[in-house]
Short mmCIF file of C-alpha atoms in Angstrom, two decimals:
data_model
loop_
_atom_site.label_atom_id
_atom_site.label_comp_id
_atom_site.label_asym_id
_atom_site.label_seq_id
_atom_site.Cartn_x
_atom_site.Cartn_y
_atom_site.Cartn_z
CA MET D 58 166.62 117.06 109.74
CA ARG D 59 169.96 118.83 109.95
CA VAL D 60 172.42 120.13 112.53
CA PRO D 61 175.83 121.88 112.38
CA SER D 62 178.70 119.51 113.14
CA ASN D 63 179.79 121.51 116.21
CA CYS D 64 176.36 121.72 117.89
CA GLN D 65 174.74 119.35 120.37
CA ARG D 66 171.26 118.27 119.30
CA ASN D 67 168.75 116.08 121.12
CA ILE D 68 165.75 114.92 119.12
CA ASN D 69 162.74 113.64 121.05
CA LEU D 70 160.57 111.74 118.61
CA LEU D 71 156.83 111.97 119.24
CA THR D 72 155.58 108.81 120.95
CA PHE D 73 151.88 108.47 121.64
CA ASP D 74 149.55 105.55 122.30
CA PRO D 75 145.95 106.41 123.29
CA ASP D 76 145.55 102.97 124.92
CA GLY D 77 148.37 103.74 127.35
CA ASP D 78 150.72 101.05 126.01
CA HIS D 79 154.46 101.45 126.56
CA VAL D 80 156.19 102.76 123.41
CA GLN D 81 159.83 102.03 122.58
CA CYS D 82 162.14 102.60 119.62
CA ARG D 83 164.99 100.58 118.16
CA HIS D 84 167.04 100.54 114.99
CA GLY D 85 165.75 98.44 112.10
CA SER D 86 167.41 95.04 112.08
CA ASN D 87 166.37 93.08 108.99
CA SER D 88 165.50 93.50 105.32
CA TYR D 89 161.82 94.02 106.15
CA GLU D 90 162.65 97.00 108.36
CA CYS D 91 165.62 98.70 106.71
CA SER D 92 167.99 98.79 103.76
CA THR D 93 171.70 98.65 104.62
CA CYS D 94 170.82 98.35 108.29
CA THR D 95 173.97 99.77 109.88
CA PRO D 96 172.85 102.52 112.30
CA PRO D 97 174.34 105.99 111.73
CA SER D 98 177.58 106.34 113.68
CA VAL D 99 176.98 110.01 114.53
CA ILE D 100 173.82 109.61 116.61
CA SER D 101 172.76 107.45 119.54
CA LEU D 102 169.24 106.14 120.17
CA SER D 103 167.57 105.43 123.49
CA SER D 104 164.67 103.01 123.88
CA SER D 105 162.52 106.00 124.89
CA CYS D 106 162.81 107.26 121.29
CA SER D 107 165.33 110.05 121.90
CA LEU D 108 168.16 110.64 119.45
CA SER D 109 171.34 112.39 120.51
CA PHE D 110 174.03 114.00 118.34
CA SER D 111 177.30 115.05 119.96
CA PRO D 112 179.56 117.75 118.44
CA THR D 113 182.40 116.53 116.28
CA ASN D 114 185.53 118.30 115.08
CA SER D 115 185.99 115.96 112.13
CA SER D 116 184.76 117.17 108.74
CA SER D 117 184.64 113.52 107.68
CA ASP D 118 181.45 113.15 109.75
CA GLU D 119 179.66 115.76 107.66
CA GLY D 120 177.09 114.44 105.21
CA SER D 121 173.71 112.72 105.08
CA TYR D 122 172.72 109.65 107.10
CA ALA D 123 169.68 107.41 106.72
CA VAL D 124 167.89 106.90 110.05
CA GLN D 125 165.74 103.76 109.95
CA LEU D 126 163.91 103.11 113.20
CA MET D 127 161.09 100.90 114.38
CA MET D 128 158.56 102.21 116.92
CA GLU D 129 156.80 99.48 118.91
CA ASP D 130 154.12 99.33 121.60
CA PHE D 131 154.19 96.89 124.53
CA PRO D 132 151.42 96.06 127.02
CA ARG D 133 152.04 97.28 130.57
CA GLN D 134 150.88 93.88 131.86
CA THR D 135 150.36 90.45 130.32
CA ILE D 136 147.17 90.45 128.25
CA THR D 137 145.14 87.77 126.47
CA LEU D 138 143.85 88.34 122.94
CA THR D 139 141.10 86.26 121.37
CA HIS D 140 141.04 86.31 117.55
CA ASP D 141 137.86 86.03 115.48
CA SER D 142 138.88 82.46 114.65
CA GLY D 143 138.70 81.62 118.35
CA SER D 144 142.45 81.18 118.82
CA ILE D 145 143.89 82.73 121.97
CA VAL D 146 147.31 84.29 122.37
CA SER D 147 148.98 85.68 125.48
CA ILE D 148 151.20 88.74 125.09
CA SER D 149 153.69 89.62 127.82
CA THR D 150 155.20 93.00 128.61
CA SER D 151 158.32 92.01 126.64
CA SER D 152 156.41 91.27 123.40
CA SER D 153 155.48 94.05 121.01
CA MET D 154 151.89 94.16 119.74
CA SER D 155 152.53 96.33 116.69
CA ARG D 156 155.31 98.30 115.05
CA ILE D 157 155.68 101.10 112.55
CA PRO D 158 158.77 102.37 110.70
CA VAL D 159 160.17 105.86 111.31
CA GLN D 160 162.57 106.85 108.56
CA PHE D 161 164.24 110.17 107.75
CA VAL D 162 167.53 111.72 106.62
CA PHE D 163 169.81 113.27 109.23
CA LYS D 164 172.28 115.73 107.74
CA VAL D 165 175.43 116.91 109.50
CA ASP D 166 176.32 120.35 108.11
CA PRO D 167 179.58 122.32 108.38
CA ALA D 168 180.19 124.01 111.73
CA ALA D 169 178.13 127.06 112.65
CA PRO D 170 179.69 130.26 114.03
CA SER D 171 177.53 129.79 117.15
CA CYS D 172 175.34 127.03 118.57
CA THR D 173 173.30 129.37 120.74
CA ALA D 174 169.62 129.04 119.86
CA GLY D 175 168.26 132.34 118.60
CA GLU D 176 171.44 133.44 116.82
CA TYR D 177 172.10 131.28 113.74
CA LEU D 178 169.89 128.39 114.82
CA PRO D 179 166.26 129.59 115.05
CA ARG D 180 164.71 129.61 118.52
CA PHE D 181 161.02 129.10 119.20
CA LEU D 182 159.17 131.83 121.09
CA PRO D 183 155.70 131.94 122.69
CA PRO D 184 152.96 131.19 121.72
CA THR D 185 154.61 128.23 119.95
CA PRO D 186 153.24 125.06 121.62
CA GLU D 187 155.64 122.85 123.53
CA HIS D 188 156.74 119.47 122.20
CA GLY D 189 154.13 116.81 123.02
CA ALA D 190 151.28 119.29 123.60
CA GLN D 191 147.77 117.91 122.98
CA PHE D 192 144.80 119.71 121.45
CA PHE D 193 141.21 118.47 121.58
CA ILE D 194 138.74 119.52 118.89
CA ASP D 195 135.51 118.30 117.31
CA ILE D 196 134.86 117.29 113.73
CA ASN D 197 134.49 120.32 111.42
CA GLU D 198 136.13 122.55 114.05
CA MET D 199 139.23 124.41 112.79
CA ILE D 200 142.41 124.35 114.82
CA GLU D 201 144.96 127.16 114.51
CA ILE D 202 148.53 126.58 115.68
CA ASN D 203 150.61 129.74 115.96
CA ILE D 204 154.37 129.33 115.63
CA ARG D 205 156.90 132.07 116.28
CA ALA D 206 160.69 131.95 116.04
CA GLU D 207 163.68 134.29 115.97
CA ALA D 208 167.26 134.23 114.68
CA THR D 209 169.39 137.37 115.06
CA GLN D 210 172.32 136.29 112.85
CA SER D 211 170.43 134.48 110.08
CA VAL D 212 167.27 135.03 108.05
CA ILE D 213 164.27 132.79 108.73
CA THR D 214 163.01 131.52 105.38
CA GLU D 215 160.41 128.84 105.97
CA LEU D 216 158.49 126.51 108.23
CA LEU D 217 158.92 122.82 107.52
CA PHE D 218 156.03 120.69 108.76
CA SER D 219 154.25 117.38 108.47
CA GLY D 220 150.59 116.82 109.25
CA PRO D 221 147.17 116.03 107.75
CA VAL D 222 147.08 116.30 103.98
CA ASN D 223 144.76 119.33 103.90
CA MET D 224 146.60 121.40 106.51
CA VAL D 225 147.31 124.99 105.38
CA LYS D 226 150.42 127.03 106.24
CA ASN D 227 150.45 130.84 106.31
CA SER D 228 153.19 133.35 107.11
CA SER D 229 152.67 136.84 108.56
CA GLY D 230 156.22 138.16 108.51
CA SER D 231 159.63 136.72 109.27
CA GLY D 232 159.43 134.06 111.95
CA ASN D 233 155.64 134.15 112.28
CA PHE D 234 153.68 131.18 110.95
CA THR D 235 150.23 129.68 111.33
CA LEU D 236 149.06 126.14 110.66
CA ARG D 237 145.32 125.67 110.18
CA TRP D 238 143.38 122.45 109.82
CA THR D 239 139.73 121.39 109.91
CA PRO D 240 139.02 117.67 110.42
CA SER D 241 136.19 116.18 108.41
CA VAL D 242 134.10 113.02 108.30
CA SER D 243 134.99 112.48 104.63
CA GLN D 244 138.68 112.16 105.57
CA ASN D 245 137.91 109.71 108.41
CA ASP D 246 139.39 112.16 110.93
CA ASP D 247 136.88 111.59 113.74
CA LYS D 248 138.05 109.78 116.90
CA GLU D 249 141.64 109.79 115.61
CA SER D 250 144.86 111.27 117.00
CA HIS D 251 146.78 113.28 114.40
CA PRO D 252 150.49 114.15 114.84
CA ILE D 253 151.82 117.48 113.57
CA CYS D 254 155.58 118.12 113.55
CA PHE D 255 157.44 121.27 112.57
CA ALA D 256 160.83 123.00 112.45
CA VAL D 257 161.86 126.50 111.36
CA GLN D 258 164.63 126.92 108.81
CA ALA D 259 166.95 129.90 108.31
CA THR D 260 169.88 130.83 106.06
CA ALA D 261 173.04 132.92 106.41
CA SER D 262 175.18 133.29 103.28
CA SER D 263 175.07 129.77 101.79
CA SER D 264 174.51 127.95 105.09
CA VAL D 265 171.19 126.48 106.22
CA TYR D 266 170.19 126.21 109.87
CA GLN D 267 167.24 124.48 111.51
CA SER D 268 165.54 124.88 114.86
CA GLU D 269 164.76 121.97 117.15
CA LEU D 270 161.96 119.64 116.08
CA ARG D 271 158.62 119.99 117.84
CA CYS D 272 155.58 117.75 117.50
CA VAL D 273 152.04 118.09 118.87
CA ILE D 274 148.97 115.86 118.83
CA VAL D 275 145.49 116.89 117.70
CA ARG D 276 142.78 114.57 119.01
CA VAL D 277 139.48 114.77 117.19
CA GLY D 278 136.32 113.93 119.13
CA ASN D 279 136.97 115.81 122.37
CA ILE D 280 138.19 112.90 124.48
CA PRO D 281 140.47 114.75 126.95
CA PHE D 282 142.15 111.74 128.51
CA ILE D 283 144.43 108.84 127.62
CA ALA D 284 142.97 105.46 128.44
CA THR D 285 145.08 103.13 130.58
CA PRO D 286 144.69 99.36 130.89
CA SER D 287 142.73 98.11 133.88
CA PRO D 288 144.61 95.90 136.40
CA PRO D 289 143.21 92.44 135.46
CA PRO D 290 144.10 90.72 132.15
CA ILE D 291 142.16 91.98 129.15
CA THR D 292 140.31 89.78 126.67
CA CYS D 293 139.67 91.37 123.27
CA LYS D 294 137.60 90.17 120.33
#
């Protein structure tokens, strides 16, 4: 992920828990979670998993930074878990149940002539889905995500994306892209929630510019709701 040094950029990481647990982010803090664990000085992180970069006039801030985060889920009420061995453990709302690493490179580029989206920095246009949008499909049903962007002072060159391994990207002219994917039983896609993230990249002379990051969720199995914990404590086996 990259941003010109003179442009404000807010990055809302995709957080999703189908059980309705509360999701938070923090910087990695030990050798199991990060390497050289000092957080990047150029960005700030909120517990709600939003990253913020503020413009800087110092060229010394330009360069690449390793972002090493941990995403954790917390119960919305105290719950009781019973293991197969018969042991019982109580988990409060301040104790995380699981955690996953989120790691990427954040690059601060030289200043752009303009920070207005749609000029040098690509701007998304309809019918591009909004960040956090959810799609519900069945197994063996193809989903097609149409992405459109514009940049009047730079040339859009590519769509950067992450998603299921067999997702296919197509382009139908500058700034027009399509992502297609068909979930299958053989890939264990059924009853799973699959994140898809994307950004559009453009160039002007030797400079590279990226749009904002957007992520969507594809839920396979047509379950159009997010489960929430019931009021009383929950016992799981």
